JSON list of C-alpha atoms in Angstrom, two decimals:
[
{"chain": "A", "resi": 1, "resn": "MET", "atom": "CA", "xyz": [143.99, 115.65, 119.92]},
{"chain": "A", "resi": 2, "resn": "ALA", "atom": "CA", "xyz": [141.11, 118.08, 120.09]},
{"chain": "A", "resi": 3, "resn": "LYS", "atom": "CA", "xyz": [137.63, 116.89, 119.27]},
{"chain": "A", "resi": 4, "resn": "SER", "atom": "CA", "xyz": [135.61, 118.92, 116.82]},
{"chain": "A", "resi": 5, "resn": "TYR", "atom": "CA", "xyz": [132.08, 119.58, 117.96]},
{"chain": "A", "resi": 6, "resn": "ARG", "atom": "CA", "xyz": [129.26, 120.28, 115.58]},
{"chain": "A", "resi": 7, "resn": "SER", "atom": "CA", "xyz": [126.46, 122.64, 116.37]},
{"chain": "A", "resi": 8, "resn": "ALA", "atom": "CA", "xyz": [122.83, 121.59, 116.50]},
{"chain": "A", "resi": 9, "resn": "GLY", "atom": "CA", "xyz": [122.20, 123.39, 113.22]},
{"chain": "A", "resi": 10, "resn": "GLU", "atom": "CA", "xyz": [124.98, 121.45, 111.47]},
{"chain": "A", "resi": 11, "resn": "LEU", "atom": "CA", "xyz": [123.65, 118.15, 112.84]},
{"chain": "A", "resi": 12, "resn": "THR", "atom": "CA", "xyz": [120.11, 119.00, 111.73]},
{"chain": "A", "resi": 13, "resn": "PHE", "atom": "CA", "xyz": [121.38, 119.97, 108.28]},
{"chain": "A", "resi": 14, "resn": "ASP", "atom": "CA", "xyz": [123.34, 116.69, 107.93]},
{"chain": "A", "resi": 15, "resn": "ILE", "atom": "CA", "xyz": [120.34, 114.60, 109.02]},
{"chain": "A", "resi": 16, "resn": "PHE", "atom": "CA", "xyz": [118.07, 116.46, 106.62]},
{"chain": "A", "resi": 17, "resn": "ASN", "atom": "CA", "xyz": [120.62, 115.94, 103.81]},
{"chain": "A", "resi": 18, "resn": "PHE", "atom": "CA", "xyz": [120.88, 112.20, 104.50]},
{"chain": "A", "resi": 19, "resn": "ILE", "atom": "CA", "xyz": [117.11, 111.81, 104.50]},
{"chain": "A", "resi": 20, "resn": "ILE", "atom": "CA", "xyz": [116.54, 113.79, 101.28]},
{"chain": "A", "resi": 21, "resn": "LEU", "atom": "CA", "xyz": [119.45, 112.15, 99.43]},
{"chain": "A", "resi": 22, "resn": "GLY", "atom": "CA", "xyz": [118.33, 108.74, 100.65]},
{"chain": "A", "resi": 23, "resn": "ILE", "atom": "CA", "xyz": [114.83, 109.32, 99.28]},
{"chain": "A", "resi": 24, "resn": "ILE", "atom": "CA", "xyz": [116.25, 110.50, 95.95]},
{"chain": "A", "resi": 25, "resn": "GLY", "atom": "CA", "xyz": [118.60, 107.50, 95.81]},
{"chain": "A", "resi": 26, "resn": "ILE", "atom": "CA", "xyz": [115.77, 105.04, 96.48]},
{"chain": "A", "resi": 27, "resn": "ALA", "atom": "CA", "xyz": [113.58, 106.78, 93.89]},
{"chain": "A", "resi": 28, "resn": "ALA", "atom": "CA", "xyz": [116.38, 106.40, 91.35]},
{"chain": "A", "resi": 29, "resn": "ILE", "atom": "CA", "xyz": [117.05, 102.72, 92.09]},
{"chain": "A", "resi": 30, "resn": "LEU", "atom": "CA", "xyz": [113.45, 101.48, 92.38]},
{"chain": "A", "resi": 31, "resn": "PRO", "atom": "CA", "xyz": [112.65, 101.54, 88.63]},
{"chain": "A", "resi": 32, "resn": "PHE", "atom": "CA", "xyz": [115.73, 99.41, 87.90]},
{"chain": "A", "resi": 33, "resn": "LEU", "atom": "CA", "xyz": [114.77, 96.94, 90.63]},
{"chain": "A", "resi": 34, "resn": "PHE", "atom": "CA", "xyz": [111.23, 96.78, 89.22]},
{"chain": "A", "resi": 35, "resn": "VAL", "atom": "CA", "xyz": [112.55, 95.96, 85.72]},
{"chain": "A", "resi": 36, "resn": "VAL", "atom": "CA", "xyz": [114.89, 93.27, 87.06]},
{"chain": "A", "resi": 37, "resn": "SER", "atom": "CA", "xyz": [112.16, 91.68, 89.20]},
{"chain": "A", "resi": 38, "resn": "GLY", "atom": "CA", "xyz": [109.71, 91.90, 86.29]},
{"chain": "A", "resi": 39, "resn": "SER", "atom": "CA", "xyz": [112.15, 90.03, 84.09]},
{"chain": "A", "resi": 40, "resn": "PHE", "atom": "CA", "xyz": [111.98, 87.06, 86.48]},
{"chain": "A", "resi": 41, "resn": "ALA", "atom": "CA", "xyz": [108.15, 87.11, 86.76]},
{"chain": "A", "resi": 42, "resn": "THR", "atom": "CA", "xyz": [105.58, 85.44, 84.55]},
{"chain": "A", "resi": 43, "resn": "GLU", "atom": "CA", "xyz": [103.64, 87.46, 81.99]},
{"chain": "A", "resi": 44, "resn": "ALA", "atom": "CA", "xyz": [100.40, 86.92, 83.90]},
{"chain": "A", "resi": 45, "resn": "GLU", "atom": "CA", "xyz": [101.89, 88.28, 87.11]},
{"chain": "A", "resi": 46, "resn": "ILE", "atom": "CA", "xyz": [103.19, 91.39, 85.34]},
{"chain": "A", "resi": 47, "resn": "THR", "atom": "CA", "xyz": [99.74, 92.16, 83.93]},
{"chain": "A", "resi": 48, "resn": "LYS", "atom": "CA", "xyz": [97.95, 91.36, 87.22]},
{"chain": "A", "resi": 49, "resn": "ARG", "atom": "CA", "xyz": [100.19, 93.19, 89.70]},
{"chain": "A", "resi": 50, "resn": "ALA", "atom": "CA", "xyz": [100.97, 96.85, 89.00]},
{"chain": "A", "resi": 51, "resn": "VAL", "atom": "CA", "xyz": [104.15, 97.19, 91.04]},
{"chain": "A", "resi": 52, "resn": "PHE", "atom": "CA", "xyz": [106.20, 94.53, 92.80]},
{"chain": "A", "resi": 53, "resn": "LEU", "atom": "CA", "xyz": [109.80, 93.97, 93.78]},
{"chain": "A", "resi": 54, "resn": "ILE", "atom": "CA", "xyz": [109.67, 90.24, 94.46]},
{"chain": "A", "resi": 55, "resn": "PRO", "atom": "CA", "xyz": [107.80, 88.03, 91.98]},
{"chain": "A", "resi": 56, "resn": "THR", "atom": "CA", "xyz": [105.56, 85.34, 93.45]},
{"chain": "A", "resi": 57, "resn": "THR", "atom": "CA", "xyz": [106.32, 82.93, 90.59]},
{"chain": "A", "resi": 58, "resn": "PHE", "atom": "CA", "xyz": [109.93, 82.72, 89.43]},
{"chain": "A", "resi": 59, "resn": "SER", "atom": "CA", "xyz": [110.29, 82.31, 85.66]},
{"chain": "A", "resi": 60, "resn": "LEU", "atom": "CA", "xyz": [113.09, 82.51, 83.12]},
{"chain": "A", "resi": 61, "resn": "ASP", "atom": "CA", "xyz": [110.72, 82.65, 80.13]},
{"chain": "A", "resi": 62, "resn": "ALA", "atom": "CA", "xyz": [111.74, 86.23, 79.24]},
{"chain": "A", "resi": 63, "resn": "TYR", "atom": "CA", "xyz": [115.42, 85.25, 79.06]},
{"chain": "A", "resi": 64, "resn": "ARG", "atom": "CA", "xyz": [114.61, 82.10, 77.05]},
{"chain": "A", "resi": 65, "resn": "PHE", "atom": "CA", "xyz": [112.69, 84.26, 74.57]},
{"chain": "A", "resi": 66, "resn": "ILE", "atom": "CA", "xyz": [115.47, 86.85, 74.27]},
{"chain": "A", "resi": 67, "resn": "PHE", "atom": "CA", "xyz": [118.20, 84.29, 73.69]},
{"chain": "A", "resi": 68, "resn": "SER", "atom": "CA", "xyz": [116.09, 82.13, 71.34]},
{"chain": "A", "resi": 69, "resn": "THR", "atom": "CA", "xyz": [116.51, 84.72, 68.58]},
{"chain": "A", "resi": 70, "resn": "ASP", "atom": "CA", "xyz": [119.60, 86.43, 67.22]},
{"chain": "A", "resi": 71, "resn": "THR", "atom": "CA", "xyz": [118.22, 89.85, 68.10]},
{"chain": "A", "resi": 72, "resn": "ILE", "atom": "CA", "xyz": [120.34, 90.35, 71.22]},
{"chain": "A", "resi": 73, "resn": "MET", "atom": "CA", "xyz": [123.59, 89.34, 69.51]},
{"chain": "A", "resi": 74, "resn": "ARG", "atom": "CA", "xyz": [122.79, 91.53, 66.49]},
{"chain": "A", "resi": 75, "resn": "SER", "atom": "CA", "xyz": [122.05, 94.45, 68.83]},
{"chain": "A", "resi": 76, "resn": "ILE", "atom": "CA", "xyz": [125.35, 93.98, 70.63]},
{"chain": "A", "resi": 77, "resn": "GLY", "atom": "CA", "xyz": [127.13, 93.78, 67.26]},
{"chain": "A", "resi": 78, "resn": "VAL", "atom": "CA", "xyz": [125.52, 97.02, 66.08]},
{"chain": "A", "resi": 79, "resn": "SER", "atom": "CA", "xyz": [126.45, 98.74, 69.34]},
{"chain": "A", "resi": 80, "resn": "LEU", "atom": "CA", "xyz": [130.05, 97.58, 69.04]},
{"chain": "A", "resi": 81, "resn": "TYR", "atom": "CA", "xyz": [130.24, 98.60, 65.37]},
{"chain": "A", "resi": 82, "resn": "VAL", "atom": "CA", "xyz": [128.84, 102.09, 65.96]},
{"chain": "A", "resi": 83, "resn": "THR", "atom": "CA", "xyz": [131.06, 102.57, 69.03]},
{"chain": "A", "resi": 84, "resn": "VAL", "atom": "CA", "xyz": [134.33, 101.42, 67.44]},
{"chain": "A", "resi": 85, "resn": "ILE", "atom": "CA", "xyz": [133.84, 102.91, 63.98]},
{"chain": "A", "resi": 86, "resn": "GLY", "atom": "CA", "xyz": [132.31, 106.09, 65.41]},
{"chain": "A", "resi": 87, "resn": "THR", "atom": "CA", "xyz": [135.29, 106.53, 67.72]},
{"chain": "A", "resi": 88, "resn": "VAL", "atom": "CA", "xyz": [137.79, 105.98, 64.91]},
{"chain": "A", "resi": 89, "resn": "VAL", "atom": "CA", "xyz": [135.95, 108.39, 62.57]},
{"chain": "A", "resi": 90, "resn": "ASN", "atom": "CA", "xyz": [135.63, 111.02, 65.32]},
{"chain": "A", "resi": 91, "resn": "LEU", "atom": "CA", "xyz": [139.28, 110.69, 66.26]},
{"chain": "A", "resi": 92, "resn": "PHE", "atom": "CA", "xyz": [140.44, 110.90, 62.64]},
{"chain": "A", "resi": 93, "resn": "PHE", "atom": "CA", "xyz": [138.43, 113.98, 61.73]},
{"chain": "A", "resi": 94, "resn": "THR", "atom": "CA", "xyz": [139.03, 115.74, 65.05]},
{"chain": "A", "resi": 95, "resn": "VAL", "atom": "CA", "xyz": [142.81, 115.30, 64.84]},
{"chain": "A", "resi": 96, "resn": "THR", "atom": "CA", "xyz": [142.83, 116.16, 61.15]},
{"chain": "A", "resi": 97, "resn": "MET", "atom": "CA", "xyz": [141.10, 119.47, 61.85]},
{"chain": "A", "resi": 98, "resn": "ALA", "atom": "CA", "xyz": [142.78, 120.23, 65.18]},
{"chain": "A", "resi": 99, "resn": "TYR", "atom": "CA", "xyz": [146.38, 120.06, 63.93]},
{"chain": "A", "resi": 100, "resn": "PRO", "atom": "CA", "xyz": [146.09, 122.90, 61.39]},
{"chain": "A", "resi": 101, "resn": "MET", "atom": "CA", "xyz": [144.03, 124.92, 63.88]},
{"chain": "A", "resi": 102, "resn": "ALA", "atom": "CA", "xyz": [146.98, 124.74, 66.29]},
{"chain": "A", "resi": 103, "resn": "LYS", "atom": "CA", "xyz": [149.17, 126.65, 63.80]},
{"chain": "A", "resi": 104, "resn": "ARG", "atom": "CA", "xyz": [149.07, 130.37, 64.52]},
{"chain": "A", "resi": 105, "resn": "TYR", "atom": "CA", "xyz": [149.96, 131.35, 60.94]},
{"chain": "A", "resi": 106, "resn": "LEU", "atom": "CA", "xyz": [146.84, 129.71, 59.45]},
{"chain": "A", "resi": 107, "resn": "MET", "atom": "CA", "xyz": [144.74, 132.36, 57.72]},
{"chain": "A", "resi": 108, "resn": "GLY", "atom": "CA", "xyz": [141.13, 132.47, 58.96]},
{"chain": "A", "resi": 109, "resn": "ARG", "atom": "CA", "xyz": [141.98, 130.38, 62.00]},
{"chain": "A", "resi": 110, "resn": "ASN", "atom": "CA", "xyz": [140.03, 132.59, 64.43]},
{"chain": "A", "resi": 111, "resn": "LEU", "atom": "CA", "xyz": [136.95, 132.64, 62.20]},
{"chain": "A", "resi": 112, "resn": "ILE", "atom": "CA", "xyz": [136.95, 128.86, 61.88]},
{"chain": "A", "resi": 113, "resn": "LEU", "atom": "CA", "xyz": [137.46, 128.39, 65.63]},
{"chain": "A", "resi": 114, "resn": "ASN", "atom": "CA", "xyz": [134.62, 130.83, 66.37]},
{"chain": "A", "resi": 115, "resn": "LEU", "atom": "CA", "xyz": [132.34, 128.91, 64.01]},
{"chain": "A", "resi": 116, "resn": "VAL", "atom": "CA", "xyz": [133.29, 125.65, 65.77]},
{"chain": "A", "resi": 117, "resn": "ILE", "atom": "CA", "xyz": [132.59, 127.18, 69.18]},
{"chain": "A", "resi": 118, "resn": "PHE", "atom": "CA", "xyz": [129.27, 128.51, 67.85]},
{"chain": "A", "resi": 119, "resn": "THR", "atom": "CA", "xyz": [128.23, 124.96, 66.84]},
{"chain": "A", "resi": 120, "resn": "MET", "atom": "CA", "xyz": [129.20, 123.74, 70.28]},
{"chain": "A", "resi": 121, "resn": "LEU", "atom": "CA", "xyz": [126.98, 126.29, 71.98]},
{"chain": "A", "resi": 122, "resn": "PHE", "atom": "CA", "xyz": [124.03, 126.28, 69.55]},
{"chain": "A", "resi": 123, "resn": "GLY", "atom": "CA", "xyz": [123.07, 122.92, 68.06]},
{"chain": "A", "resi": 124, "resn": "GLY", "atom": "CA", "xyz": [120.75, 122.69, 65.07]},
{"chain": "A", "resi": 125, "resn": "GLY", "atom": "CA", "xyz": [118.28, 120.43, 66.80]},
{"chain": "A", "resi": 126, "resn": "MET", "atom": "CA", "xyz": [116.50, 117.23, 65.92]},
{"chain": "A", "resi": 127, "resn": "ILE", "atom": "CA", "xyz": [114.54, 118.34, 62.85]},
{"chain": "A", "resi": 128, "resn": "PRO", "atom": "CA", "xyz": [117.44, 119.95, 60.95]},
{"chain": "A", "resi": 129, "resn": "THR", "atom": "CA", "xyz": [119.60, 116.92, 61.75]},
{"chain": "A", "resi": 130, "resn": "TYR", "atom": "CA", "xyz": [116.89, 114.64, 60.37]},
{"chain": "A", "resi": 131, "resn": "LEU", "atom": "CA", "xyz": [116.60, 116.77, 57.22]},
{"chain": "A", "resi": 132, "resn": "VAL", "atom": "CA", "xyz": [120.35, 116.61, 56.62]},
{"chain": "A", "resi": 133, "resn": "ILE", "atom": "CA", "xyz": [120.41, 112.84, 57.12]},
{"chain": "A", "resi": 134, "resn": "ARG", "atom": "CA", "xyz": [117.46, 112.44, 54.78]},
{"chain": "A", "resi": 135, "resn": "GLU", "atom": "CA", "xyz": [119.03, 114.60, 52.06]},
{"chain": "A", "resi": 136, "resn": "LEU", "atom": "CA", "xyz": [122.28, 112.62, 52.32]},
{"chain": "A", "resi": 137, "resn": "HIS", "atom": "CA", "xyz": [120.24, 109.38, 51.84]},
{"chain": "A", "resi": 138, "resn": "LEU", "atom": "CA", "xyz": [121.43, 108.02, 55.17]},
{"chain": "A", "resi": 139, "resn": "LEU", "atom": "CA", "xyz": [118.04, 107.05, 56.59]},
{"chain": "A", "resi": 140, "resn": "ASP", "atom": "CA", "xyz": [117.96, 103.51, 58.00]},
{"chain": "A", "resi": 141, "resn": "THR", "atom": "CA", "xyz": [121.74, 103.13, 57.82]},
{"chain": "A", "resi": 142, "resn": "LEU", "atom": "CA", "xyz": [124.34, 102.83, 60.53]},
{"chain": "A", "resi": 143, "resn": "ASN", "atom": "CA", "xyz": [126.23, 105.75, 59.01]},
{"chain": "A", "resi": 144, "resn": "ALA", "atom": "CA", "xyz": [123.37, 107.98, 60.19]},
{"chain": "A", "resi": 145, "resn": "LEU", "atom": "CA", "xyz": [124.55, 107.19, 63.72]},
{"chain": "A", "resi": 146, "resn": "ILE", "atom": "CA", "xyz": [128.23, 107.77, 62.97]},
{"chain": "A", "resi": 147, "resn": "LEU", "atom": "CA", "xyz": [128.54, 110.73, 60.60]},
{"chain": "A", "resi": 148, "resn": "PRO", "atom": "CA", "xyz": [126.65, 113.43, 62.58]},
{"chain": "A", "resi": 149, "resn": "GLY", "atom": "CA", "xyz": [129.18, 113.03, 65.39]},
{"chain": "A", "resi": 150, "resn": "ALA", "atom": "CA", "xyz": [132.22, 112.89, 63.11]},
{"chain": "A", "resi": 151, "resn": "ILE", "atom": "CA", "xyz": [133.69, 116.03, 64.66]},
{"chain": "A", "resi": 152, "resn": "SER", "atom": "CA", "xyz": [133.11, 117.02, 68.25]},
{"chain": "A", "resi": 153, "resn": "ALA", "atom": "CA", "xyz": [133.68, 120.72, 68.88]},
{"chain": "A", "resi": 154, "resn": "PHE", "atom": "CA", "xyz": [134.68, 120.12, 72.49]},
{"chain": "A", "resi": 155, "resn": "ASN", "atom": "CA", "xyz": [137.18, 117.41, 71.55]},
{"chain": "A", "resi": 156, "resn": "LEU", "atom": "CA", "xyz": [138.51, 119.61, 68.76]},
{"chain": "A", "resi": 157, "resn": "ILE", "atom": "CA", "xyz": [139.33, 122.40, 71.19]},
{"chain": "A", "resi": 158, "resn": "ILE", "atom": "CA", "xyz": [140.99, 119.98, 73.61]},
{"chain": "A", "resi": 159, "resn": "VAL", "atom": "CA", "xyz": [143.14, 118.38, 70.87]},
{"chain": "A", "resi": 160, "resn": "LYS", "atom": "CA", "xyz": [143.98, 121.80, 69.37]},
{"chain": "A", "resi": 161, "resn": "ASN", "atom": "CA", "xyz": [145.23, 123.00, 72.74]},
{"chain": "A", "resi": 162, "resn": "PHE", "atom": "CA", "xyz": [147.24, 119.78, 73.12]},
{"chain": "A", "resi": 163, "resn": "PHE", "atom": "CA", "xyz": [148.91, 120.35, 69.75]},
{"chain": "A", "resi": 164, "resn": "GLN", "atom": "CA", "xyz": [149.68, 123.96, 70.66]},
{"chain": "A", "resi": 165, "resn": "GLU", "atom": "CA", "xyz": [151.47, 122.79, 73.80]},
{"chain": "A", "resi": 166, "resn": "LEU", "atom": "CA", "xyz": [153.81, 120.49, 71.86]}
]
Protein backbone atom coordinates (compact mmCIF):
# COMPACT_ATOMS: atom_id res chain seq x y z
CA MET A 1 0.00 0.00 0.00
CA ALA A 2 1.47 3.31 -1.07
CA LYS A 3 1.93 6.05 1.49
CA SER A 4 0.64 9.49 0.65
CA TYR A 5 3.09 12.24 1.39
CA ARG A 6 2.04 15.79 2.06
CA SER A 7 4.05 18.76 0.98
CA ALA A 8 5.46 21.30 3.42
CA GLY A 9 2.85 23.81 2.26
CA GLU A 10 0.00 21.39 3.03
CA LEU A 11 1.45 20.65 6.48
CA THR A 12 1.85 24.36 7.22
CA PHE A 13 -1.71 25.02 6.06
CA ASP A 14 -3.09 22.21 8.29
CA ILE A 15 -1.16 23.44 11.33
CA PHE A 16 -2.32 27.01 10.72
CA ASN A 17 -5.93 25.77 10.37
CA PHE A 18 -5.75 23.79 13.61
CA ILE A 19 -4.36 26.76 15.51
CA ILE A 20 -6.92 29.26 14.16
CA LEU A 21 -9.88 26.90 14.61
CA GLY A 22 -8.66 26.00 18.08
CA ILE A 23 -8.53 29.67 19.07
CA ILE A 24 -12.03 30.24 17.66
CA GLY A 25 -13.34 27.15 19.46
CA ILE A 26 -11.88 28.25 22.79
CA ALA A 27 -13.27 31.77 22.28
CA ALA A 28 -16.71 30.27 21.67
CA ILE A 29 -16.63 27.95 24.70
CA LEU A 30 -15.12 30.34 27.27
CA PRO A 31 -18.26 32.46 27.81
CA PHE A 32 -20.30 29.33 28.55
CA LEU A 33 -17.67 28.10 31.00
CA PHE A 34 -17.64 31.52 32.68
CA VAL A 35 -21.44 31.43 33.14
CA VAL A 36 -21.35 27.90 34.56
CA SER A 37 -18.50 28.71 36.96
CA GLY A 38 -20.23 31.96 37.95
CA SER A 39 -23.36 30.01 38.83
CA PHE A 40 -21.38 28.06 41.43
CA ALA A 41 -19.66 31.15 42.92
CA THR A 42 -20.88 33.47 45.64
CA GLU A 43 -22.31 36.87 44.77
CA ALA A 44 -19.38 38.63 46.44
CA GLU A 45 -16.85 36.69 44.36
CA ILE A 46 -18.68 37.54 41.13
CA THR A 47 -18.59 41.26 41.93
CA LYS A 48 -14.96 41.15 43.15
CA ARG A 49 -13.35 39.08 40.39
CA ALA A 50 -13.94 40.16 36.79
CA VAL A 51 -13.24 36.86 35.05
CA PHE A 52 -12.66 33.43 36.51
CA LEU A 53 -13.17 29.83 35.49
CA ILE A 54 -12.86 28.18 38.90
CA PRO A 55 -14.64 29.80 41.85
CA THR A 56 -12.70 30.02 45.10
CA THR A 57 -15.85 29.53 47.19
CA PHE A 58 -18.31 26.89 46.01
CA SER A 59 -21.95 27.88 46.50
CA LEU A 60 -25.34 26.60 45.37
CA ASP A 61 -27.18 29.79 46.41
CA ALA A 62 -28.03 30.70 42.80
CA TYR A 63 -29.69 27.33 42.23
CA ARG A 64 -31.53 27.51 45.56
CA PHE A 65 -32.88 30.93 44.55
CA ILE A 66 -33.95 29.77 41.08
CA PHE A 67 -35.78 26.69 42.35
CA SER A 68 -37.35 28.49 45.34
CA THR A 69 -39.80 30.24 43.01
CA ASP A 70 -42.06 28.89 40.30
CA THR A 71 -40.39 31.07 37.67
CA ILE A 72 -38.28 28.29 36.14
CA MET A 73 -41.18 25.85 35.86
CA ARG A 74 -43.45 28.54 34.42
CA SER A 75 -40.74 29.43 31.88
CA ILE A 76 -40.37 25.81 30.84
CA GLY A 77 -44.16 25.55 30.54
CA VAL A 78 -44.33 28.64 28.33
CA SER A 79 -41.52 27.30 26.15
CA LEU A 80 -43.27 23.95 25.77
CA TYR A 81 -46.62 25.62 25.02
CA VAL A 82 -45.20 27.95 22.38
CA THR A 83 -43.19 25.11 20.81
CA VAL A 84 -46.00 22.55 20.66
CA ILE A 85 -48.85 24.88 19.75
CA GLY A 86 -46.65 26.88 17.36
CA THR A 87 -45.61 23.69 15.58
CA VAL A 88 -49.20 22.47 15.27
CA VAL A 89 -50.42 25.86 13.99
CA ASN A 90 -47.52 26.13 11.52
CA LEU A 91 -48.07 22.59 10.27
CA PHE A 92 -51.82 23.10 9.87
CA PHE A 93 -51.60 26.36 7.95
CA THR A 94 -48.61 25.29 5.87
CA VAL A 95 -50.27 22.05 4.75
CA THR A 96 -53.59 23.80 4.22
CA MET A 97 -51.97 26.29 1.85
CA ALA A 98 -49.47 23.91 0.23
CA TYR A 99 -52.01 21.34 -0.96
CA PRO A 100 -53.95 23.69 -3.26
CA MET A 101 -50.68 25.26 -4.45
CA ALA A 102 -49.61 21.80 -5.65
CA LYS A 103 -52.54 21.71 -8.09
CA ARG A 104 -51.48 23.00 -11.50
CA TYR A 105 -55.02 24.03 -12.51
CA LEU A 106 -55.37 26.54 -9.63
CA MET A 107 -55.90 30.02 -11.07
CA GLY A 108 -53.40 32.59 -9.80
CA ARG A 109 -51.12 29.87 -8.45
CA ASN A 110 -47.92 31.43 -9.85
CA LEU A 111 -48.81 34.87 -8.50
CA ILE A 112 -49.46 33.49 -5.02
CA LEU A 113 -46.24 31.44 -5.06
CA ASN A 114 -44.25 34.49 -6.20
CA LEU A 115 -45.74 36.52 -3.35
CA VAL A 116 -44.80 33.75 -0.90
CA ILE A 117 -41.26 33.63 -2.24
CA PHE A 118 -41.09 37.43 -2.01
CA THR A 119 -41.97 37.27 1.70
CA MET A 120 -39.29 34.65 2.18
CA LEU A 121 -36.63 36.87 0.64
CA PHE A 122 -37.74 40.24 2.02
CA GLY A 123 -39.09 40.28 5.58
CA GLY A 124 -40.97 43.26 6.94
CA GLY A 125 -38.66 43.75 9.88
CA MET A 126 -39.11 44.29 13.58
CA ILE A 127 -41.07 47.54 13.59
CA PRO A 128 -43.77 46.50 11.07
CA THR A 129 -44.15 43.19 12.90
CA TYR A 130 -44.61 45.06 16.17
CA LEU A 131 -47.19 47.37 14.58
CA VAL A 132 -49.18 44.41 13.24
CA ILE A 133 -49.11 42.66 16.62
CA ARG A 134 -50.18 45.85 18.35
CA GLU A 135 -53.07 46.46 15.94
CA LEU A 136 -54.26 42.87 16.41
CA HIS A 137 -54.23 43.46 20.22
CA LEU A 138 -51.76 40.63 20.74
CA LEU A 139 -49.26 42.52 22.90
CA ASP A 140 -48.26 40.63 26.06
CA THR A 141 -49.91 37.40 24.88
CA LEU A 142 -48.44 34.07 23.91
CA ASN A 143 -50.26 34.26 20.59
CA ALA A 144 -47.88 37.08 19.63
CA LEU A 145 -45.15 34.42 19.62
CA ILE A 146 -47.18 31.88 17.66
CA LEU A 147 -49.19 33.72 15.00
CA PRO A 148 -46.40 35.61 13.16
CA GLY A 149 -44.81 32.27 12.32
CA ALA A 150 -48.07 30.56 11.36
CA ILE A 151 -46.90 30.00 7.79
CA SER A 152 -43.28 29.48 6.87
CA ALA A 153 -42.56 30.26 3.22
CA PHE A 154 -39.68 27.79 3.09
CA ASN A 155 -41.75 24.99 4.63
CA LEU A 156 -44.62 25.84 2.28
CA ILE A 157 -42.42 25.34 -0.77
CA ILE A 158 -41.06 22.05 0.59
CA VAL A 159 -44.54 20.68 1.37
CA LYS A 160 -45.92 21.94 -1.98
CA ASN A 161 -43.18 20.07 -3.81
CA PHE A 162 -43.90 16.98 -1.73
CA PHE A 163 -47.58 17.11 -2.68
CA GLN A 164 -46.68 17.57 -6.35
CA GLU A 165 -44.59 14.40 -6.24
CA LEU A 166 -47.48 12.28 -4.94
